Structure formats: structure tokens, C-alpha cells
Amino acid sequence: MKKILAAVSTLLLIGAFAFAEGSLIASDLEASESVTEAVSLNGFTVNASKEKDVRIKSTSKVAPDGKSFTKCIDLRGKQSNGARTIKFSAKKGETVTVYGNSGSKTDARKILVQTAKKQTIKSIPVKIYTGEISMGEVTIPADGDYQVCSEDKGVYVYGIVVK
């Protein structure tokens, strides 16, 4: 019996390290009118530069799944030289859920989930920012580094969950 318990415990420990699970919730970041350098939290990095800054804005939104948010990351436009992206690592088979909105009152936009080499694996349509938070999910195809960014113009990211 002790051998079986030891084997099960070992498998559970291995399983716990096999996945990169984690989350970045904008509500956990400090509000800022201009983020001009990388900010890391929980294994995620919000990338910005002096030329391509991002903002952390206060807001109050609830997603369709009931998650509440008090801030969003305003990516302020298309990614450029690695800036205006949110980078993270994930393992094959994990599900990434992105919560977001368009930065526009009138135009819906798209949030991209890409490989580190900027190959898009999912394009998530997001509603205008005055509407309900949009959610999109993607199953990760291979172990590696990924990023979330805007397809073109500004988008708001409320959170990213990897599990």
C-alpha cells in the first residue's frame, strides 16, 4: 500500500509541474497612464517601450463567466518590436482564455494569440469597449512561449488565464 501511495504521490507531483498554469489579471497591476518598460507578474510580461507605451486603466466590468475586473491593460495599438504585447509560456494541450474588448466605442477589433515567432494561432473578435467583455479560448499546440497582442488598433485586455 505504501508503494502505491508513493507512486501516486510521485505522479501527482510530476503532473503538477507538467503544465505552466497561471493567470494575469489586470486588476492585480497598478493603474498607470504610461507604462514604458516591461512589467512582469505571475509568469506573464506586459511589454512596452517609450515609443510604444501601454496603459493600465481603472474600469469595472464583469465577464460572461462571472469573473469581475477593476482594471484593463490598454495595448494602445498594434505590437511593434515586441512592445504592446503580453508574453507568457504554456504547455501543449493547455487552454488559454483571453478576456478583452476593443479600445473603440464604435469598432469591434481582434486580439491575437501568437507564437513567439508571431505566428497567429487564434484571432479573437472583441466587442466595443462599452459592451460586454468578450472571451476567447485556444488550445496550445506545443510547449513554448506565446504572446497576446492587437491585430491592428488598440484593445483592452482584462485577463489571461492558462490552465
mmCIF file of C-alpha atoms in Angstrom, residues 21-106:
data_model
loop_
_atom_site.group_PDB
_atom_site.id
_atom_site.type_symbol
_atom_site.label_atom_id
_atom_site.label_comp_id
_atom_site.label_asym_id
_atom_site.label_seq_id
_atom_site.Cartn_x
_atom_site.Cartn_y
_atom_site.Cartn_z
ATOM 1 C CA GLU A 21 -0.815 27.124 -15.409
ATOM 2 C CA GLY A 22 -1.217 30.691 -14.284
ATOM 3 C CA SER A 23 -3.028 33.931 -14.859
ATOM 4 C CA LEU A 24 -2.532 37.604 -15.404
ATOM 5 C CA ILE A 25 -5.416 39.702 -14.161
ATOM 6 C CA ALA A 26 -5.128 43.409 -14.964
ATOM 7 C CA SER A 27 -6.803 44.189 -11.625
ATOM 8 C CA ASP A 28 -3.575 43.000 -9.925
ATOM 9 C CA LEU A 29 -1.492 45.712 -11.646
ATOM 10 C CA GLU A 30 -1.090 49.333 -10.552
ATOM 11 C CA ALA A 31 -3.026 51.864 -12.623
ATOM 12 C CA SER A 32 -0.691 53.892 -14.837
ATOM 13 C CA GLU A 33 -1.116 56.493 -17.564
ATOM 14 C CA SER A 34 2.035 55.334 -19.320
ATOM 15 C CA VAL A 35 3.939 52.064 -18.903
ATOM 16 C CA THR A 36 7.200 52.418 -20.863
ATOM 17 C CA GLU A 37 9.068 49.253 -19.893
ATOM 18 C CA ALA A 38 8.352 45.580 -19.278
ATOM 19 C CA VAL A 39 6.217 44.711 -16.235
ATOM 20 C CA SER A 40 6.161 41.081 -15.053
ATOM 21 C CA LEU A 41 3.642 39.329 -12.834
ATOM 22 C CA ASN A 42 2.879 35.626 -12.286
ATOM 23 C CA GLY A 43 4.985 34.472 -15.256
ATOM 24 C CA PHE A 44 3.444 36.998 -17.672
ATOM 25 C CA THR A 45 5.239 40.047 -19.056
ATOM 26 C CA VAL A 46 3.499 43.168 -20.349
ATOM 27 C CA ASN A 47 5.965 44.626 -22.855
ATOM 28 C CA ALA A 48 6.137 48.340 -23.569
ATOM 29 C CA SER A 49 8.667 50.950 -24.642
ATOM 30 C CA LYS A 50 8.952 54.732 -24.504
ATOM 31 C CA GLU A 51 7.826 54.909 -28.127
ATOM 32 C CA LYS A 52 5.100 52.225 -27.798
ATOM 33 C CA ASP A 53 3.696 52.550 -24.295
ATOM 34 C CA VAL A 54 0.682 50.804 -22.771
ATOM 35 C CA ARG A 55 -1.707 51.939 -20.047
ATOM 36 C CA ILE A 56 -3.295 50.264 -17.056
ATOM 37 C CA LYS A 57 -6.773 51.772 -16.733
ATOM 38 C CA SER A 58 -9.337 51.565 -13.955
ATOM 39 C CA THR A 59 -12.665 50.115 -15.062
ATOM 40 C CA SER A 60 -15.445 47.951 -13.722
ATOM 41 C CA LYS A 61 -16.502 45.013 -15.885
ATOM 42 C CA VAL A 62 -17.888 41.518 -15.407
ATOM 43 C CA ALA A 63 -17.228 38.762 -17.952
ATOM 44 C CA PRO A 64 -19.911 36.330 -19.157
ATOM 45 C CA ASP A 65 -18.402 33.627 -16.902
ATOM 46 C CA GLY A 66 -18.820 35.857 -13.811
ATOM 47 C CA LYS A 67 -15.188 36.990 -13.385
ATOM 48 C CA SER A 68 -15.002 40.616 -12.203
ATOM 49 C CA PHE A 69 -12.325 43.065 -13.291
ATOM 50 C CA THR A 70 -11.399 46.503 -11.925
ATOM 51 C CA LYS A 71 -8.639 47.329 -14.439
ATOM 52 C CA CYS A 72 -7.627 46.627 -18.015
ATOM 53 C CA ILE A 73 -4.380 46.713 -19.971
ATOM 54 C CA ASP A 74 -4.772 49.158 -22.864
ATOM 55 C CA LEU A 75 -2.360 47.867 -25.527
ATOM 56 C CA ARG A 76 -2.917 51.108 -27.489
ATOM 57 C CA GLY A 77 -2.231 49.649 -30.935
ATOM 58 C CA LYS A 78 -0.506 47.001 -32.970
ATOM 59 C CA GLN A 79 2.585 45.353 -31.496
ATOM 60 C CA SER A 80 5.901 46.790 -32.590
ATOM 61 C CA ASN A 81 9.366 45.335 -31.926
ATOM 62 C CA GLY A 82 7.957 43.267 -29.067
ATOM 63 C CA ALA A 83 6.229 46.226 -27.391
ATOM 64 C CA ARG A 84 2.464 46.274 -26.825
ATOM 65 C CA THR A 85 2.396 42.536 -26.192
ATOM 66 C CA ILE A 86 1.732 40.280 -23.226
ATOM 67 C CA LYS A 87 4.096 37.290 -23.224
ATOM 68 C CA PHE A 88 3.813 34.008 -21.338
ATOM 69 C CA SER A 89 4.797 30.336 -21.516
ATOM 70 C CA ALA A 90 2.361 27.475 -21.988
ATOM 71 C CA LYS A 91 2.433 23.725 -22.495
ATOM 72 C CA LYS A 92 0.870 21.662 -25.251
ATOM 73 C CA GLY A 93 -2.788 20.954 -24.506
ATOM 74 C CA GLU A 94 -3.297 23.815 -22.060
ATOM 75 C CA THR A 95 -6.224 26.162 -22.642
ATOM 76 C CA VAL A 96 -5.623 29.899 -22.782
ATOM 77 C CA THR A 97 -8.614 32.135 -22.088
ATOM 78 C CA VAL A 98 -8.319 35.812 -23.011
ATOM 79 C CA TYR A 99 -10.749 38.451 -21.700
ATOM 80 C CA GLY A 100 -10.865 41.670 -23.705
ATOM 81 C CA ASN A 101 -12.621 44.460 -25.573
ATOM 82 C CA SER A 102 -11.940 46.802 -28.435
ATOM 83 C CA GLY A 103 -10.483 50.155 -27.414
ATOM 84 C CA SER A 104 -13.115 51.803 -29.636
ATOM 85 C CA LYS A 105 -16.693 52.869 -28.880
ATOM 86 C CA THR A 106 -17.732 52.061 -32.454
#
